Amino acid sequence: MANCIIAQSGGPTSVINSSVVGLLQANKDIKAFNKVYAGLNGIEGILNENIIDLSSFSDSEINTFRYTPSSGLGSCRYKMKNIEESTEEYDKLLDILKSKDIKAFFYVGGNDSMDTISKLGKYAKQMNIDINFIGIPKTIDNDLMYTDHTPGFGSAAKFIATTALETYLDSSVYINNGIFILETMGRDTGWLAASACTARINNKPIADFIYLPEVAFDIDNFLLDVRKKFEENNKVFIVVSEGLRNSNGEFITEVNSHAHDKFGHAQLGGVGAYLKNLIITSGITNRVKSLELGVLQRCAIHCASDIDLKEAFDVGYSALKFALEGHSGYMVSIKRESSSPYIISHTLIEASKIANKVKYFPKELINEKGNHIKEEALEYFLPLISGIPSLVIENNLPKFKTIEKVDVDVSTN
């Protein structure tokens, strides 16, 4: 009986390991493959033959792994060359996979990972190599095309909304309150910032303003809005995406920074501090605080959405079934059948249609002034943040399991 392999790529999420466990469970139920291997640190690790046998871990270890945040198999941001440029990496990778009798390759990731799946699927078919390549979606940014949402987003959204509620209350306790700015991730899209519209007290949104990259940010209008609201309420709560762009289409934080990652993406962050300085300089008030949520958005398993954990598991489960049907070069997609009651199904979409593309937050769900989210958006967000997960607890803290090569010897097939 042949084997399969799974790896993780790109930025982590709090539920990414649940997709790995879903695939393991599918193989356990269907008994399709003899072994389920894992490539540690994605494609980069596989090319270095850093591969372990997941099938040898106990059920207890795997269950703990399911409730462990971040990429438990390690990750990478490794961009394979275009096939037209060089096939050396592709040939090496396929030789490694063939040496372990691997017939299905699963990659858990986002846009760039689907680019890898598309390229590998195309090349394997071109070379008449019998290995199926399937993408499993993940990203907290929720920016993958042709899927209703991505596993990882619901938990990040829940963490953002919860933190918004808590910091709003913390910043509202004095007679003379100030201005609070909450900065979320979101390089190109505002899905994460927009999810703060679910943070409500007495059924009223606690955020006075929410700013997304989908609308050009106007400094003058921003200061006018904040000044007016502060004069009315003596406090202002603002949620802002790190990817805010000015009228020239430039990232606000990129104007003064030239740092980029290996894929050429600008290294963002700090827009909250930038806006804080604008407010103070304008003379509205000196009582301004900004909080950059940073990596907590993608690793806060203690505030995860249970439905998100389940859906991450289910896409991993479906990925194995789709591979057995002979599909290759595709990503598992989530289709929303209904919001109330909440019902989804899984389909396949060509990875090439997802690779290097962006799904933006719908402008029709942004108010006319471009500084808040319409009520209709709640129907989309609320099902994704439902449920509280039952974490594995040890010594009154969450118990986590990471997987390293030293755990298992896979010197033979």
mmCIF file of C-alpha atoms in Angstrom:
data_model
loop_
_atom_site.group_PDB
_atom_site.id
_atom_site.type_symbol
_atom_site.label_atom_id
_atom_site.label_comp_id
_atom_site.label_asym_id
_atom_site.label_seq_id
_atom_site.Cartn_x
_atom_site.Cartn_y
_atom_site.Cartn_z
ATOM 1 C CA MET A 1 0.000 0.000 0.000
ATOM 2 C CA ALA A 2 1.333 3.451 -0.953
ATOM 3 C CA ASN A 3 1.867 6.463 1.321
ATOM 4 C CA CYS A 4 0.895 10.150 1.424
ATOM 5 C CA ILE A 5 2.484 13.287 2.837
ATOM 6 C CA ILE A 6 1.210 16.547 4.319
ATOM 7 C CA ALA A 7 3.011 19.824 5.072
ATOM 8 C CA GLN A 8 2.185 23.352 6.212
ATOM 9 C CA SER A 9 3.255 26.658 4.701
ATOM 10 C CA GLY A 10 2.982 30.404 5.263
ATOM 11 C CA GLY A 11 1.677 32.154 8.351
ATOM 12 C CA PRO A 12 0.270 29.938 11.134
ATOM 13 C CA THR A 13 -3.274 29.921 12.480
ATOM 14 C CA SER A 14 -4.670 28.665 15.774
ATOM 15 C CA VAL A 15 -6.474 25.768 14.033
ATOM 16 C CA ILE A 16 -4.062 24.743 11.253
ATOM 17 C CA ASN A 17 -3.092 21.507 12.997
ATOM 18 C CA SER A 18 -6.716 20.413 13.063
ATOM 19 C CA SER A 19 -6.550 20.054 9.267
ATOM 20 C CA VAL A 20 -3.619 17.647 9.639
ATOM 21 C CA VAL A 21 -5.567 15.623 12.204
ATOM 22 C CA GLY A 22 -8.610 15.600 9.908
ATOM 23 C CA LEU A 23 -6.537 14.051 7.146
ATOM 24 C CA LEU A 24 -5.061 11.514 9.582
ATOM 25 C CA GLN A 25 -8.542 10.560 10.735
ATOM 26 C CA ALA A 26 -9.776 10.183 7.155
ATOM 27 C CA ASN A 27 -6.917 7.816 6.412
ATOM 28 C CA LYS A 28 -7.628 5.896 9.594
ATOM 29 C CA ASP A 29 -11.282 5.506 8.604
ATOM 30 C CA ILE A 30 -10.756 4.788 4.910
ATOM 31 C CA LYS A 31 -7.404 2.978 5.198
ATOM 32 C CA ALA A 32 -6.261 4.479 1.915
ATOM 33 C CA PHE A 33 -2.550 4.843 2.642
ATOM 34 C CA ASN A 34 -0.111 2.759 4.623
ATOM 35 C CA LYS A 35 1.620 5.771 6.168
ATOM 36 C CA VAL A 36 0.903 9.464 6.479
ATOM 37 C CA TYR A 37 4.189 11.319 6.364
ATOM 38 C CA ALA A 38 4.721 14.941 7.309
ATOM 39 C CA GLY A 39 7.213 17.304 5.773
ATOM 40 C CA LEU A 40 8.618 19.548 8.490
ATOM 41 C CA ASN A 41 8.919 23.206 7.472
ATOM 42 C CA GLY A 42 6.934 22.792 4.281
ATOM 43 C CA ILE A 43 8.426 22.327 0.830
ATOM 44 C CA GLU A 44 11.757 23.586 2.127
ATOM 45 C CA GLY A 45 11.883 20.823 4.731
ATOM 46 C CA ILE A 46 10.863 18.124 2.258
ATOM 47 C CA LEU A 47 13.627 19.198 -0.126
ATOM 48 C CA ASN A 48 15.993 18.725 2.825
ATOM 49 C CA GLU A 49 14.362 15.323 3.478
ATOM 50 C CA ASN A 50 13.141 16.474 6.871
ATOM 51 C CA ILE A 51 10.258 14.015 6.910
ATOM 52 C CA ILE A 52 8.596 12.131 9.772
ATOM 53 C CA ASP A 53 5.910 9.454 10.055
ATOM 54 C CA LEU A 54 2.732 10.860 11.604
ATOM 55 C CA SER A 55 1.098 7.427 11.652
ATOM 56 C CA SER A 56 3.316 6.329 14.534
ATOM 57 C CA PHE A 57 1.984 8.856 17.049
ATOM 58 C CA SER A 58 -0.586 7.796 19.649
ATOM 59 C CA ASP A 59 -4.217 8.892 19.494
ATOM 60 C CA SER A 60 -3.661 10.932 22.658
ATOM 61 C CA GLU A 61 -0.707 12.772 21.123
ATOM 62 C CA ILE A 62 -2.626 13.476 17.928
ATOM 63 C CA ASN A 63 -5.644 14.754 19.866
ATOM 64 C CA THR A 64 -3.414 17.141 21.821
ATOM 65 C CA PHE A 65 -1.793 18.191 18.531
ATOM 66 C CA ARG A 66 -5.247 19.055 17.174
ATOM 67 C CA TYR A 67 -5.705 21.628 19.944
ATOM 68 C CA THR A 68 -2.204 23.067 19.580
ATOM 69 C CA PRO A 69 -1.947 26.487 17.898
ATOM 70 C CA SER A 70 0.544 27.542 15.238
ATOM 71 C CA SER A 71 2.071 25.282 12.595
ATOM 72 C CA GLY A 72 2.957 22.169 14.559
ATOM 73 C CA LEU A 73 4.787 20.723 11.565
ATOM 74 C CA GLY A 74 6.774 23.909 11.091
ATOM 75 C CA SER A 75 6.314 26.289 8.201
ATOM 76 C CA CYS A 76 8.236 28.064 5.470
ATOM 77 C CA ARG A 77 7.916 30.874 2.965
ATOM 78 C CA TYR A 78 9.722 29.077 0.183
ATOM 79 C CA LYS A 79 8.893 30.087 -3.375
ATOM 80 C CA MET A 80 9.644 27.501 -6.021
ATOM 81 C CA LYS A 81 10.987 28.784 -9.323
ATOM 82 C CA ASN A 82 8.748 28.810 -12.366
ATOM 83 C CA ILE A 83 8.927 25.555 -14.303
ATOM 84 C CA GLU A 84 10.044 27.464 -17.390
ATOM 85 C CA GLU A 85 12.981 28.860 -15.423
ATOM 86 C CA SER A 86 14.230 25.620 -13.863
ATOM 87 C CA THR A 87 12.878 22.148 -13.054
ATOM 88 C CA GLU A 88 15.726 21.151 -10.735
ATOM 89 C CA GLU A 89 13.695 21.663 -7.512
ATOM 90 C CA TYR A 90 10.683 19.884 -8.976
ATOM 91 C CA ASP A 91 12.720 16.884 -10.060
ATOM 92 C CA LYS A 92 14.415 16.657 -6.666
ATOM 93 C CA LEU A 93 11.107 16.913 -4.799
ATOM 94 C CA LEU A 94 9.401 14.308 -6.969
ATOM 95 C CA ASP A 95 12.368 11.944 -6.559
ATOM 96 C CA ILE A 96 12.087 12.282 -2.765
ATOM 97 C CA LEU A 97 8.351 11.605 -2.879
ATOM 98 C CA LYS A 98 8.799 8.598 -5.172
ATOM 99 C CA SER A 99 11.496 7.193 -2.885
ATOM 100 C CA LYS A 100 8.896 6.946 -0.118
ATOM 101 C CA ASP A 101 6.200 5.625 -2.462
ATOM 102 C CA ILE A 102 4.076 8.733 -1.941
ATOM 103 C CA LYS A 103 0.999 8.974 -4.145
ATOM 104 C CA ALA A 104 -0.682 12.047 -2.641
ATOM 105 C CA PHE A 105 0.768 15.349 -1.457
ATOM 106 C CA PHE A 106 -1.270 17.743 0.716
ATOM 107 C CA TYR A 107 -0.237 21.344 1.386
ATOM 108 C CA VAL A 108 -1.984 23.421 4.048
ATOM 109 C CA GLY A 109 -1.600 27.082 3.167
ATOM 110 C CA GLY A 110 -2.784 30.260 1.494
ATOM 111 C CA ASN A 111 -2.214 32.079 -1.792
ATOM 112 C CA ASP A 112 1.465 31.266 -2.199
ATOM 113 C CA SER A 113 0.947 27.648 -1.131
ATOM 114 C CA MET A 114 -1.729 27.208 -3.781
ATOM 115 C CA ASP A 115 0.763 28.545 -6.301
ATOM 116 C CA THR A 116 3.043 25.673 -5.245
ATOM 117 C CA ILE A 117 0.215 23.126 -5.549
ATOM 118 C CA SER A 118 -0.664 24.447 -9.004
ATOM 119 C CA LYS A 119 2.933 24.237 -10.228
ATOM 120 C CA LEU A 120 3.564 20.765 -8.793
ATOM 121 C CA GLY A 121 0.290 19.394 -10.117
ATOM 122 C CA LYS A 122 1.059 20.743 -13.570
ATOM 123 C CA TYR A 123 4.609 19.413 -13.633
ATOM 124 C CA ALA A 124 3.701 15.956 -12.305
ATOM 125 C CA LYS A 125 1.053 15.643 -15.011
ATOM 126 C CA GLN A 126 3.507 16.867 -17.636
ATOM 127 C CA MET A 127 6.055 14.254 -16.525
ATOM 128 C CA ASN A 128 3.372 11.544 -16.247
ATOM 129 C CA ILE A 129 4.088 11.016 -12.542
ATOM 130 C CA ASP A 130 1.323 9.356 -10.547
ATOM 131 C CA ILE A 131 1.159 11.737 -7.541
ATOM 132 C CA ASN A 132 -1.901 13.847 -6.739
ATOM 133 C CA PHE A 133 -1.402 17.337 -5.285
ATOM 134 C CA ILE A 134 -4.199 18.831 -3.170
ATOM 135 C CA GLY A 135 -4.298 22.187 -1.370
ATOM 136 C CA ILE A 136 -5.942 22.591 2.032
ATOM 137 C CA PRO A 137 -6.958 26.222 2.695
ATOM 138 C CA LYS A 138 -5.802 28.236 5.683
ATOM 139 C CA THR A 139 -5.169 31.873 6.410
ATOM 140 C CA ILE A 140 -6.434 34.247 9.046
ATOM 141 C CA ASP A 141 -6.651 36.987 6.393
ATOM 142 C CA ASN A 142 -9.633 35.261 4.711
ATOM 143 C CA ASP A 143 -8.374 36.479 1.344
ATOM 144 C CA LEU A 144 -8.518 33.294 -0.753
ATOM 145 C CA MET A 145 -10.716 33.461 -3.834
ATOM 146 C CA TYR A 146 -13.468 30.934 -4.544
ATOM 147 C CA THR A 147 -14.046 29.891 -0.945
ATOM 148 C CA ASP A 148 -16.637 31.398 1.400
ATOM 149 C CA HIS A 149 -14.015 31.671 4.126
ATOM 150 C CA THR A 150 -10.769 30.087 5.238
ATOM 151 C CA PRO A 151 -10.074 27.935 8.290
ATOM 152 C CA GLY A 152 -8.208 30.101 10.771
ATOM 153 C CA PHE A 153 -10.177 33.250 10.027
ATOM 154 C CA GLY A 154 -13.092 32.512 12.377
ATOM 155 C CA SER A 155 -10.790 32.082 15.374
ATOM 156 C CA ALA A 156 -8.819 35.232 14.536
ATOM 157 C CA ALA A 157 -12.082 37.148 14.147
ATOM 158 C CA LYS A 158 -13.315 35.865 17.500
ATOM 159 C CA PHE A 159 -10.074 36.900 19.196
ATOM 160 C CA ILE A 160 -10.250 40.372 17.634
ATOM 161 C CA ALA A 161 -13.876 40.906 18.636
ATOM 162 C CA THR A 162 -13.242 39.635 22.184
ATOM 163 C CA THR A 163 -10.166 41.840 22.569
ATOM 164 C CA ALA A 164 -12.106 44.801 21.184
ATOM 165 C CA LEU A 165 -14.783 44.310 23.842
ATOM 166 C CA GLU A 166 -12.261 43.965 26.654
ATOM 167 C CA THR A 167 -10.102 46.930 25.640
ATOM 168 C CA TYR A 168 -13.172 49.077 25.019
ATOM 169 C CA LEU A 169 -14.312 48.509 28.597
ATOM 170 C CA ASP A 170 -10.788 49.093 29.900
ATOM 171 C CA SER A 171 -10.537 52.398 28.024
ATOM 172 C CA SER A 172 -13.925 53.673 29.180
ATOM 173 C CA VAL A 173 -13.570 53.748 32.955
ATOM 174 C CA TYR A 174 -12.616 57.373 33.601
ATOM 175 C CA ILE A 175 -14.480 60.664 33.639
ATOM 176 C CA ASN A 176 -11.985 61.966 31.104
ATOM 177 C CA ASN A 177 -11.371 59.124 28.699
ATOM 178 C CA GLY A 178 -9.225 59.196 25.611
ATOM 179 C CA ILE A 179 -8.918 57.585 22.204
ATOM 180 C CA PHE A 180 -8.106 53.903 21.740
ATOM 181 C CA ILE A 181 -6.825 52.432 18.473
ATOM 182 C CA LEU A 182 -6.868 48.670 17.892
ATOM 183 C CA GLU A 183 -4.693 47.521 14.982
ATOM 184 C CA THR A 184 -5.421 44.203 13.274
ATOM 185 C CA MET A 185 -3.521 42.241 10.673
ATOM 186 C CA GLY A 186 -4.620 42.374 7.037
ATOM 187 C CA ARG A 187 -2.042 43.187 4.382
ATOM 188 C CA ASP A 188 -4.393 43.718 1.448
ATOM 189 C CA THR A 189 -7.861 43.117 2.808
ATOM 190 C CA GLY A 190 -9.990 44.260 5.721
ATOM 191 C CA TRP A 191 -11.734 41.024 6.701
ATOM 192 C CA LEU A 192 -10.033 40.911 10.106
ATOM 193 C CA ALA A 193 -10.665 44.549 10.987
ATOM 194 C CA ALA A 194 -14.231 44.276 9.715
ATOM 195 C CA SER A 195 -14.917 41.326 12.025
ATOM 196 C CA ALA A 196 -14.751 43.760 14.962
ATOM 197 C CA CYS A 197 -18.290 44.792 13.982
ATOM 198 C CA THR A 198 -19.432 41.713 15.930
ATOM 199 C CA ALA A 199 -18.123 43.272 19.172
ATOM 200 C CA ARG A 200 -21.254 44.741 20.749
ATOM 201 C CA ILE A 201 -22.611 45.872 24.095
ATOM 202 C CA ASN A 202 -26.361 46.258 24.453
ATOM 203 C CA ASN A 203 -26.529 45.258 20.773
ATOM 204 C CA LYS A 204 -24.576 48.350 19.765
ATOM 205 C CA PRO A 205 -21.160 48.169 18.054
ATOM 206 C CA ILE A 206 -18.449 49.330 20.437
ATOM 207 C CA ALA A 207 -16.195 50.531 17.613
ATOM 208 C CA ASP A 208 -16.901 54.121 16.584
ATOM 209 C CA PHE A 209 -14.861 53.704 13.416
ATOM 210 C CA ILE A 210 -13.499 50.757 11.439
ATOM 211 C CA TYR A 211 -11.049 51.466 8.604
ATOM 212 C CA LEU A 212 -10.171 48.937 5.900
ATOM 213 C CA PRO A 213 -7.629 48.806 3.040
ATOM 214 C CA GLU A 214 -10.493 48.540 0.538
ATOM 215 C CA VAL A 215 -11.219 52.273 0.999
ATOM 216 C CA ALA A 216 -8.524 54.909 0.408
ATOM 217 C CA PHE A 217 -7.598 56.439 3.756
ATOM 218 C CA ASP A 218 -8.005 60.212 3.920
ATOM 219 C CA ILE A 219 -6.134 61.801 6.814
ATOM 220 C CA ASP A 220 -8.193 64.999 6.858
ATOM 221 C CA ASN A 221 -11.510 63.142 6.957
ATOM 222 C CA PHE A 222 -10.150 60.800 9.618
ATOM 223 C CA LEU A 223 -9.149 63.662 11.896
ATOM 224 C CA LEU A 224 -12.481 65.438 11.359
ATOM 225 C CA ASP A 225 -14.409 62.263 12.250
ATOM 226 C CA VAL A 226 -12.303 61.569 15.340
ATOM 227 C CA ARG A 227 -12.409 65.167 16.570
ATOM 228 C CA LYS A 228 -16.191 65.341 16.245
ATOM 229 C CA LYS A 229 -16.757 62.001 17.974
ATOM 230 C CA PHE A 230 -14.334 62.881 20.785
ATOM 231 C CA GLU A 231 -16.075 66.211 21.407
ATOM 232 C CA GLU A 232 -19.430 64.412 21.553
ATOM 233 C CA ASN A 233 -18.505 61.411 23.727
ATOM 234 C CA ASN A 234 -15.177 62.258 25.358
ATOM 235 C CA LYS A 235 -13.911 58.911 24.072
ATOM 236 C CA VAL A 236 -13.349 57.216 20.711
ATOM 237 C CA PHE A 237 -12.694 53.558 19.895
ATOM 238 C CA ILE A 238 -11.101 52.863 16.515
ATOM 239 C CA VAL A 239 -10.307 49.587 14.747
ATOM 240 C CA VAL A 240 -7.874 49.786 11.860
ATOM 241 C CA SER A 241 -6.257 47.318 9.480
ATOM 242 C CA GLU A 242 -2.461 47.277 9.180
ATOM 243 C CA GLY A 243 -2.869 47.443 5.404
ATOM 244 C CA LEU A 244 -4.404 50.913 5.211
ATOM 245 C CA ARG A 245 -3.515 52.652 1.955
ATOM 246 C CA ASN A 246 -3.410 56.333 1.162
ATOM 247 C CA SER A 247 -4.996 57.954 -1.905
ATOM 248 C CA ASN A 248 -1.929 56.999 -3.967
ATOM 249 C CA GLY A 249 -2.448 53.307 -3.198
ATOM 250 C CA GLU A 250 0.606 53.142 -0.932
ATOM 251 C CA PHE A 251 0.586 51.332 2.403
ATOM 252 C CA ILE A 252 0.706 53.998 5.104
ATOM 253 C CA THR A 253 3.439 52.089 6.923
ATOM 254 C CA GLU A 254 5.334 51.302 3.731
ATOM 255 C CA VAL A 255 5.931 54.962 2.965
ATOM 256 C CA ASN A 256 8.658 55.013 5.592
ATOM 257 C CA SER A 257 9.722 51.356 5.361
ATOM 258 C CA HIS A 258 11.342 49.271 2.639
ATOM 259 C CA ALA A 259 11.263 45.876 4.368
ATOM 260 C CA HIS A 260 9.803 42.993 2.341
ATOM 261 C CA ASP A 261 9.569 39.213 2.713
ATOM 262 C CA LYS A 262 10.797 36.601 0.220
ATOM 263 C CA PHE A 263 7.615 36.895 -1.825
ATOM 264 C CA GLY A 264 8.052 40.664 -2.155
ATOM 265 C CA HIS A 265 5.250 41.465 0.306
ATOM 266 C CA ALA A 266 5.719 44.638 2.356
ATOM 267 C CA GLN A 267 6.390 44.037 6.043
ATOM 268 C CA LEU A 268 3.589 45.961 7.680
ATOM 269 C CA GLY A 269 2.588 47.004 11.196
ATOM 270 C CA GLY A 270 2.654 50.238 13.127
ATOM 271 C CA VAL A 271 -0.304 52.008 11.520
ATOM 272 C CA GLY A 272 -1.920 52.356 14.958
ATOM 273 C CA ALA A 273 1.099 54.248 16.247
ATOM 274 C CA TYR A 274 1.071 56.358 13.077
ATOM 275 C CA LEU A 275 -2.563 57.357 13.630
ATOM 276 C CA LYS A 276 -1.903 57.978 17.317
ATOM 277 C CA ASN A 277 0.757 60.526 16.386
ATOM 278 C CA LEU A 278 -1.579 62.150 13.877
ATOM 279 C CA ILE A 279 -4.258 62.614 16.531
ATOM 280 C CA ILE A 280 -1.859 64.031 19.088
ATOM 281 C CA THR A 281 -0.192 66.343 16.570
ATOM 282 C CA SER A 282 -3.585 67.639 15.433
ATOM 283 C CA GLY A 283 -4.350 68.747 19.007
ATOM 284 C CA ILE A 284 -7.475 66.613 19.534
ATOM 285 C CA THR A 285 -6.107 65.059 22.749
ATOM 286 C CA ASN A 286 -2.901 63.668 24.188
ATOM 287 C CA ARG A 287 -4.784 60.763 25.762
ATOM 288 C CA VAL A 288 -4.340 58.269 22.906
ATOM 289 C CA LYS A 289 -3.399 54.603 23.150
ATOM 290 C CA SER A 290 -2.770 52.154 20.329
ATOM 291 C CA LEU A 291 -2.577 48.366 20.535
ATOM 292 C CA GLU A 292 -1.126 46.246 17.761
ATOM 293 C CA LEU A 293 -2.588 42.754 18.156
ATOM 294 C CA GLY A 294 0.188 41.163 16.119
ATOM 295 C CA VAL A 295 0.723 37.405 16.162
ATOM 296 C CA LEU A 296 -1.846 36.847 18.919
ATOM 297 C CA GLN A 297 -4.467 36.933 16.172
ATOM 298 C CA ARG A 298 -3.128 33.728 14.670
ATOM 299 C CA CYS A 299 -2.156 31.723 17.771
ATOM 300 C CA ALA A 300 -4.754 32.478 20.478
ATOM 301 C CA ILE A 301 -6.235 28.974 20.745
ATOM 302 C CA HIS A 302 -7.698 29.883 24.144
ATOM 303 C CA CYS A 303 -10.091 32.181 22.282
ATOM 304 C CA ALA A 304 -10.649 29.994 19.219
ATOM 305 C CA SER A 305 -13.935 29.342 17.472
ATOM 306 C CA ASP A 306 -15.084 25.743 17.867
ATOM 307 C CA ILE A 307 -16.745 25.768 14.450
ATOM 308 C CA ASP A 308 -13.423 26.940 12.995
ATOM 309 C CA LEU A 309 -11.597 24.005 14.593
ATOM 310 C CA LYS A 310 -14.207 21.613 13.228
ATOM 311 C CA GLU A 311 -14.099 23.093 9.739
ATOM 312 C CA ALA A 312 -10.291 22.942 9.682
ATOM 313 C CA PHE A 313 -10.574 19.251 10.571
ATOM 314 C CA ASP A 314 -13.225 18.655 7.918
ATOM 315 C CA VAL A 315 -11.290 20.241 5.025
ATOM 316 C CA GLY A 316 -8.354 17.981 5.887
ATOM 317 C CA TYR A 317 -10.698 14.995 5.900
ATOM 318 C CA SER A 318 -12.212 15.959 2.544
ATOM 319 C CA ALA A 319 -8.781 16.578 1.007
ATOM 320 C CA LEU A 320 -7.840 12.937 1.388
ATOM 321 C CA LYS A 321 -11.124 11.789 -0.128
ATOM 322 C CA PHE A 322 -10.693 14.134 -3.103
ATOM 323 C CA ALA A 323 -7.157 12.843 -3.684
ATOM 324 C CA LEU A 324 -8.442 9.279 -3.763
ATOM 325 C CA GLU A 325 -10.829 10.308 -6.539
ATOM 326 C CA GLY A 326 -7.790 11.176 -8.651
ATOM 327 C CA HIS A 327 -7.902 14.975 -8.440
ATOM 328 C CA SER A 328 -4.638 16.914 -8.606
ATOM 329 C CA GLY A 329 -3.762 20.614 -8.722
ATOM 330 C CA TYR A 330 -6.882 21.598 -6.775
ATOM 331 C CA MET A 331 -7.755 23.230 -3.442
ATOM 332 C CA VAL A 332 -10.608 22.188 -1.177
ATOM 333 C CA SER A 333 -13.136 25.039 -1.132
ATOM 334 C CA ILE A 334 -15.842 25.842 1.430
ATOM 335 C CA LYS A 335 -19.244 26.669 -0.038
ATOM 336 C CA ARG A 336 -21.847 28.315 2.201
ATOM 337 C CA GLU A 337 -25.244 26.788 1.533
ATOM 338 C CA SER A 338 -27.048 28.799 4.209
ATOM 339 C CA SER A 339 -26.260 31.274 7.001
ATOM 340 C CA SER A 340 -29.328 30.482 9.088
ATOM 341 C CA PRO A 341 -29.189 27.621 9.736
ATOM 342 C CA TYR A 342 -25.476 27.627 9.007
ATOM 343 C CA ILE A 343 -24.693 24.924 6.445
ATOM 344 C CA ILE A 344 -21.579 24.449 4.308
ATOM 345 C CA SER A 345 -20.290 21.926 1.789
ATOM 346 C CA HIS A 346 -16.919 21.194 0.167
ATOM 347 C CA THR A 347 -16.023 21.507 -3.490
ATOM 348 C CA LEU A 348 -12.785 21.650 -5.485
ATOM 349 C CA ILE A 349 -11.337 24.673 -7.264
ATOM 350 C CA GLU A 350 -8.255 24.771 -9.470
ATOM 351 C CA ALA A 351 -5.321 25.997 -7.374
ATOM 352 C CA SER A 352 -4.205 28.163 -10.302
ATOM 353 C CA LYS A 353 -7.372 30.246 -9.896
ATOM 354 C CA ILE A 354 -6.467 31.004 -6.274
ATOM 355 C CA ALA A 355 -2.713 31.440 -6.526
ATOM 356 C CA ASN A 356 -1.503 35.034 -6.248
ATOM 357 C CA LYS A 357 -5.038 36.470 -6.232
ATOM 358 C CA VAL A 358 -6.866 38.331 -3.470
ATOM 359 C CA LYS A 359 -10.478 38.228 -2.264
ATOM 360 C CA TYR A 360 -11.329 41.693 -0.978
ATOM 361 C CA PHE A 361 -13.896 42.620 1.628
ATOM 362 C CA PRO A 362 -17.091 43.574 -0.273
ATOM 363 C CA LYS A 363 -17.348 47.338 -0.663
ATOM 364 C CA GLU A 364 -21.130 47.061 -0.527
ATOM 365 C CA LEU A 365 -20.744 46.080 3.150
ATOM 366 C CA ILE A 366 -18.775 49.252 3.958
ATOM 367 C CA ASN A 367 -20.718 52.418 4.839
ATOM 368 C CA GLU A 368 -20.782 55.408 2.496
ATOM 369 C CA LYS A 369 -18.196 57.361 4.482
ATOM 370 C CA GLY A 370 -15.826 54.403 4.404
ATOM 371 C CA ASN A 371 -15.350 54.430 8.169
ATOM 372 C CA HIS A 372 -17.545 51.544 9.375
ATOM 373 C CA ILE A 373 -19.213 48.260 8.470
ATOM 374 C CA LYS A 374 -22.892 47.841 7.578
ATOM 375 C CA GLU A 375 -25.214 45.741 9.722
ATOM 376 C CA GLU A 376 -25.723 43.206 6.922
ATOM 377 C CA ALA A 377 -22.170 41.944 7.487
ATOM 378 C CA LEU A 378 -23.189 40.315 10.776
ATOM 379 C CA GLU A 379 -24.955 37.497 8.924
ATOM 380 C CA TYR A 380 -21.633 36.530 7.372
ATOM 381 C CA PHE A 381 -19.436 36.808 10.464
ATOM 382 C CA LEU A 382 -21.502 35.439 13.339
ATOM 383 C CA PRO A 383 -21.604 31.734 12.340
ATOM 384 C CA LEU A 384 -17.816 31.683 11.943
ATOM 385 C CA ILE A 385 -17.072 32.648 15.555
ATOM 386 C CA SER A 386 -19.450 30.236 17.271
ATOM 387 C CA GLY A 387 -18.595 27.709 19.960
ATOM 388 C CA ILE A 388 -15.897 27.294 22.594
ATOM 389 C CA PRO A 389 -13.339 24.502 22.073
ATOM 390 C CA SER A 390 -12.589 21.878 24.710
ATOM 391 C CA LEU A 391 -8.829 22.219 24.984
ATOM 392 C CA VAL A 392 -6.537 19.599 26.484
ATOM 393 C CA ILE A 393 -5.572 20.923 29.933
ATOM 394 C CA GLU A 394 -2.524 20.128 32.069
ATOM 395 C CA ASN A 395 -1.525 21.942 35.265
ATOM 396 C CA ASN A 396 -4.419 24.339 34.702
ATOM 397 C CA LEU A 397 -2.970 25.474 31.362
ATOM 398 C CA PRO A 398 -3.536 24.343 27.782
ATOM 399 C CA LYS A 399 -1.397 21.315 26.917
ATOM 400 C CA PHE A 400 0.301 21.484 23.529
ATOM 401 C CA LYS A 401 2.105 19.011 21.300
ATOM 402 C CA THR A 402 4.677 19.892 18.653
ATOM 403 C CA ILE A 403 6.213 17.384 16.281
ATOM 404 C CA GLU A 404 9.930 17.254 15.616
ATOM 405 C CA LYS A 405 12.099 14.935 13.579
ATOM 406 C CA VAL A 406 13.799 13.553 16.700
ATOM 407 C CA ASP A 407 10.439 12.100 17.766
ATOM 408 C CA VAL A 408 10.457 9.425 15.073
ATOM 409 C CA ASP A 409 12.969 7.564 12.919
ATOM 410 C CA VAL A 410 11.744 7.095 9.365
ATOM 411 C CA SER A 411 14.915 5.694 7.832
ATOM 412 C CA THR A 412 12.821 3.006 6.120
ATOM 413 C CA ASN A 413 9.478 3.027 4.344
#
